[in-house]
Amino acid sequence: MTTLKLTILNLLLLLVGLPIPIGNGEIKKIPEKIAINEKALHPEGIDYNPKNNRFIIGSFTKSEVGHVDPDTGAYTSIIEDKNLASVTGVYVDMNRNRLLVSSGKAGAPANRTDEAYVAYLGIYNLDTGNLI
């Protein structure tokens, strides 16, 4: 089974409230509801990092990426990159130990190519959050 299939499987299991596997082989029951107390977060894009049992969440409005503890709902910013605009997606690549983050200017017209409207794909170390 590929990482993508595992990620999709984990998210499907989460949606139906079933346990999901975490990095050390344990099975972790994810709460049915996770309340995140973070102002102006507006999540856009979510994935799961089994290495630390955290959900990775991109913020459409804060131009950052953070992780959420499913047990407490605590949000911690892990990536603040000046190149990020509105985060539109996140993907945990376990095989290469990296996090891919797509970003772009919301509502940018297709015919604009100036820097203010360019889409961006940031690739970060999954453990440190450093740009690769």
mmCIF file of C-alpha atoms in Angstrom:
data_model
loop_
_atom_site.group_PDB
_atom_site.id
_atom_site.type_symbol
_atom_site.label_atom_id
_atom_site.label_comp_id
_atom_site.label_asym_id
_atom_site.label_seq_id
_atom_site.Cartn_x
_atom_site.Cartn_y
_atom_site.Cartn_z
ATOM 1 C CA MET A 1 0.000 0.000 0.000
ATOM 2 C CA THR A 2 1.430 3.399 -0.924
ATOM 3 C CA THR A 3 1.716 6.420 1.344
ATOM 4 C CA LEU A 4 -1.062 8.170 -0.576
ATOM 5 C CA LYS A 5 -3.385 5.217 -0.079
ATOM 6 C CA LEU A 6 -2.496 5.097 3.617
ATOM 7 C CA THR A 7 -3.232 8.789 3.963
ATOM 8 C CA ILE A 8 -6.575 8.452 2.228
ATOM 9 C CA LEU A 9 -7.330 5.342 4.277
ATOM 10 C CA ASN A 10 -6.453 7.163 7.508
ATOM 11 C CA LEU A 11 -8.668 10.104 6.611
ATOM 12 C CA LEU A 12 -11.540 7.771 5.708
ATOM 13 C CA LEU A 13 -11.114 5.935 8.997
ATOM 14 C CA LEU A 14 -11.127 9.282 10.787
ATOM 15 C CA LEU A 15 -14.326 10.348 9.039
ATOM 16 C CA VAL A 16 -16.177 7.252 10.182
ATOM 17 C CA GLY A 17 -14.685 7.411 13.677
ATOM 18 C CA LEU A 18 -12.554 4.269 13.505
ATOM 19 C CA PRO A 19 -9.047 3.873 14.967
ATOM 20 C CA ILE A 20 -6.088 4.785 12.777
ATOM 21 C CA PRO A 21 -2.526 3.415 12.855
ATOM 22 C CA ILE A 22 0.185 5.669 14.288
ATOM 23 C CA GLY A 23 3.921 5.599 13.609
ATOM 24 C CA ASN A 24 4.962 3.011 16.174
ATOM 25 C CA GLY A 25 2.384 0.440 15.030
ATOM 26 C CA GLU A 26 -0.149 1.272 17.741
ATOM 27 C CA ILE A 27 -3.767 1.881 16.886
ATOM 28 C CA LYS A 28 -5.026 5.264 18.046
ATOM 29 C CA LYS A 29 -8.692 6.175 18.369
ATOM 30 C CA ILE A 30 -9.224 9.697 17.093
ATOM 31 C CA PRO A 31 -11.930 11.729 18.826
ATOM 32 C CA GLU A 32 -15.122 12.224 16.852
ATOM 33 C CA LYS A 33 -14.735 15.995 17.158
ATOM 34 C CA ILE A 34 -11.575 18.077 17.597
ATOM 35 C CA ALA A 35 -12.058 21.703 18.620
ATOM 36 C CA ILE A 36 -9.141 23.926 17.595
ATOM 37 C CA ASN A 37 -8.875 27.165 19.546
ATOM 38 C CA GLU A 38 -6.963 29.340 17.080
ATOM 39 C CA LYS A 39 -8.223 32.692 15.832
ATOM 40 C CA ALA A 40 -8.547 33.255 12.069
ATOM 41 C CA LEU A 41 -7.233 29.781 11.214
ATOM 42 C CA HIS A 42 -9.599 28.910 8.335
ATOM 43 C CA PRO A 43 -8.154 25.420 7.661
ATOM 44 C CA GLU A 44 -7.563 24.524 4.033
ATOM 45 C CA GLY A 45 -5.855 21.196 3.525
ATOM 46 C CA ILE A 46 -5.355 18.516 6.141
ATOM 47 C CA ASP A 47 -3.169 15.441 6.433
ATOM 48 C CA TYR A 48 -2.022 13.185 9.261
ATOM 49 C CA ASN A 49 1.538 12.690 10.478
ATOM 50 C CA PRO A 50 1.731 9.251 12.110
ATOM 51 C CA LYS A 51 5.262 9.953 13.382
ATOM 52 C CA ASN A 52 3.965 12.351 16.021
ATOM 53 C CA ASN A 53 0.204 11.635 15.983
ATOM 54 C CA ARG A 54 -0.633 15.146 14.783
ATOM 55 C CA PHE A 55 -2.840 16.509 12.047
ATOM 56 C CA ILE A 56 -1.083 18.926 9.697
ATOM 57 C CA ILE A 57 -3.341 21.833 8.759
ATOM 58 C CA GLY A 58 -2.799 24.629 6.267
ATOM 59 C CA SER A 59 -4.345 28.015 6.967
ATOM 60 C CA PHE A 60 -5.960 29.876 4.093
ATOM 61 C CA THR A 61 -5.939 33.178 5.962
ATOM 62 C CA LYS A 62 -2.830 33.028 8.178
ATOM 63 C CA SER A 63 -0.397 31.963 5.420
ATOM 64 C CA GLU A 64 1.088 29.278 7.646
ATOM 65 C CA VAL A 65 0.996 25.573 8.431
ATOM 66 C CA GLY A 66 0.496 24.115 11.876
ATOM 67 C CA HIS A 67 -0.162 20.852 13.585
ATOM 68 C CA VAL A 68 -3.016 19.899 15.881
ATOM 69 C CA ASP A 69 -2.919 17.468 18.764
ATOM 70 C CA PRO A 70 -6.050 15.327 18.336
ATOM 71 C CA ASP A 71 -6.312 14.729 22.094
ATOM 72 C CA THR A 72 -6.254 18.374 23.184
ATOM 73 C CA GLY A 73 -6.984 20.397 20.025
ATOM 74 C CA ALA A 74 -3.824 22.443 20.682
ATOM 75 C CA TYR A 75 -2.605 24.191 17.522
ATOM 76 C CA THR A 76 1.085 24.950 17.008
ATOM 77 C CA SER A 77 2.444 26.862 14.028
ATOM 78 C CA ILE A 78 5.237 24.827 12.410
ATOM 79 C CA ILE A 79 5.869 26.644 9.104
ATOM 80 C CA GLU A 80 5.869 30.395 8.563
ATOM 81 C CA ASP A 81 7.418 30.946 5.136
ATOM 82 C CA LYS A 82 7.342 34.410 3.536
ATOM 83 C CA ASN A 83 6.642 32.682 0.206
ATOM 84 C CA LEU A 84 3.328 31.264 1.434
ATOM 85 C CA ALA A 85 0.178 33.159 0.539
ATOM 86 C CA SER A 86 -3.145 31.387 1.070
ATOM 87 C CA VAL A 87 -2.299 27.757 1.852
ATOM 88 C CA THR A 88 -4.475 25.551 -0.348
ATOM 89 C CA GLY A 89 -3.202 22.071 0.462
ATOM 90 C CA VAL A 90 -0.781 19.973 2.510
ATOM 91 C CA TYR A 91 0.621 16.491 1.913
ATOM 92 C CA VAL A 92 2.732 14.359 4.266
ATOM 93 C CA ASP A 93 5.305 12.412 2.218
ATOM 94 C CA MET A 94 6.445 9.790 4.731
ATOM 95 C CA ASN A 95 8.717 8.007 2.244
ATOM 96 C CA ARG A 96 10.881 11.107 1.810
ATOM 97 C CA ASN A 97 10.258 12.632 5.263
ATOM 98 C CA ARG A 98 8.900 15.852 3.840
ATOM 99 C CA LEU A 99 5.819 18.014 3.853
ATOM 100 C CA LEU A 100 4.524 19.517 0.613
ATOM 101 C CA VAL A 101 2.510 22.726 0.884
ATOM 102 C CA SER A 102 0.674 24.366 -2.003
ATOM 103 C CA SER A 103 -0.082 28.043 -1.821
ATOM 104 C CA GLY A 104 -1.283 30.860 -4.018
ATOM 105 C CA LYS A 105 -3.020 34.174 -4.169
ATOM 106 C CA ALA A 106 -6.762 33.638 -3.777
ATOM 107 C CA GLY A 107 -8.772 34.789 -6.759
ATOM 108 C CA ALA A 108 -5.749 35.278 -8.996
ATOM 109 C CA PRO A 109 -6.731 35.555 -12.662
ATOM 110 C CA ALA A 110 -5.326 32.835 -14.924
ATOM 111 C CA ASN A 111 -3.611 35.313 -17.253
ATOM 112 C CA ARG A 112 -1.561 37.042 -14.500
ATOM 113 C CA THR A 113 2.052 35.932 -14.126
ATOM 114 C CA ASP A 114 3.545 38.709 -11.997
ATOM 115 C CA GLU A 115 5.068 37.673 -8.689
ATOM 116 C CA ALA A 116 2.063 38.746 -6.613
ATOM 117 C CA TYR A 117 -0.084 36.116 -8.340
ATOM 118 C CA VAL A 118 2.289 33.173 -8.763
ATOM 119 C CA ALA A 119 1.388 29.831 -7.190
ATOM 120 C CA TYR A 120 3.961 28.263 -4.866
ATOM 121 C CA LEU A 121 4.866 24.741 -3.763
ATOM 122 C CA GLY A 122 6.976 24.658 -0.624
ATOM 123 C CA ILE A 123 8.797 21.455 0.325
ATOM 124 C CA TYR A 124 9.774 21.189 3.979
ATOM 125 C CA ASN A 125 11.506 18.687 6.237
ATOM 126 C CA LEU A 126 8.726 16.818 8.046
ATOM 127 C CA ASP A 127 10.614 16.722 11.359
ATOM 128 C CA THR A 128 11.976 20.280 11.492
ATOM 129 C CA GLY A 129 9.685 22.293 9.188
ATOM 130 C CA ASN A 130 12.750 23.722 7.460
ATOM 131 C CA LEU A 131 12.507 24.548 3.773
ATOM 132 C CA ILE A 132 14.300 21.941 1.657
#
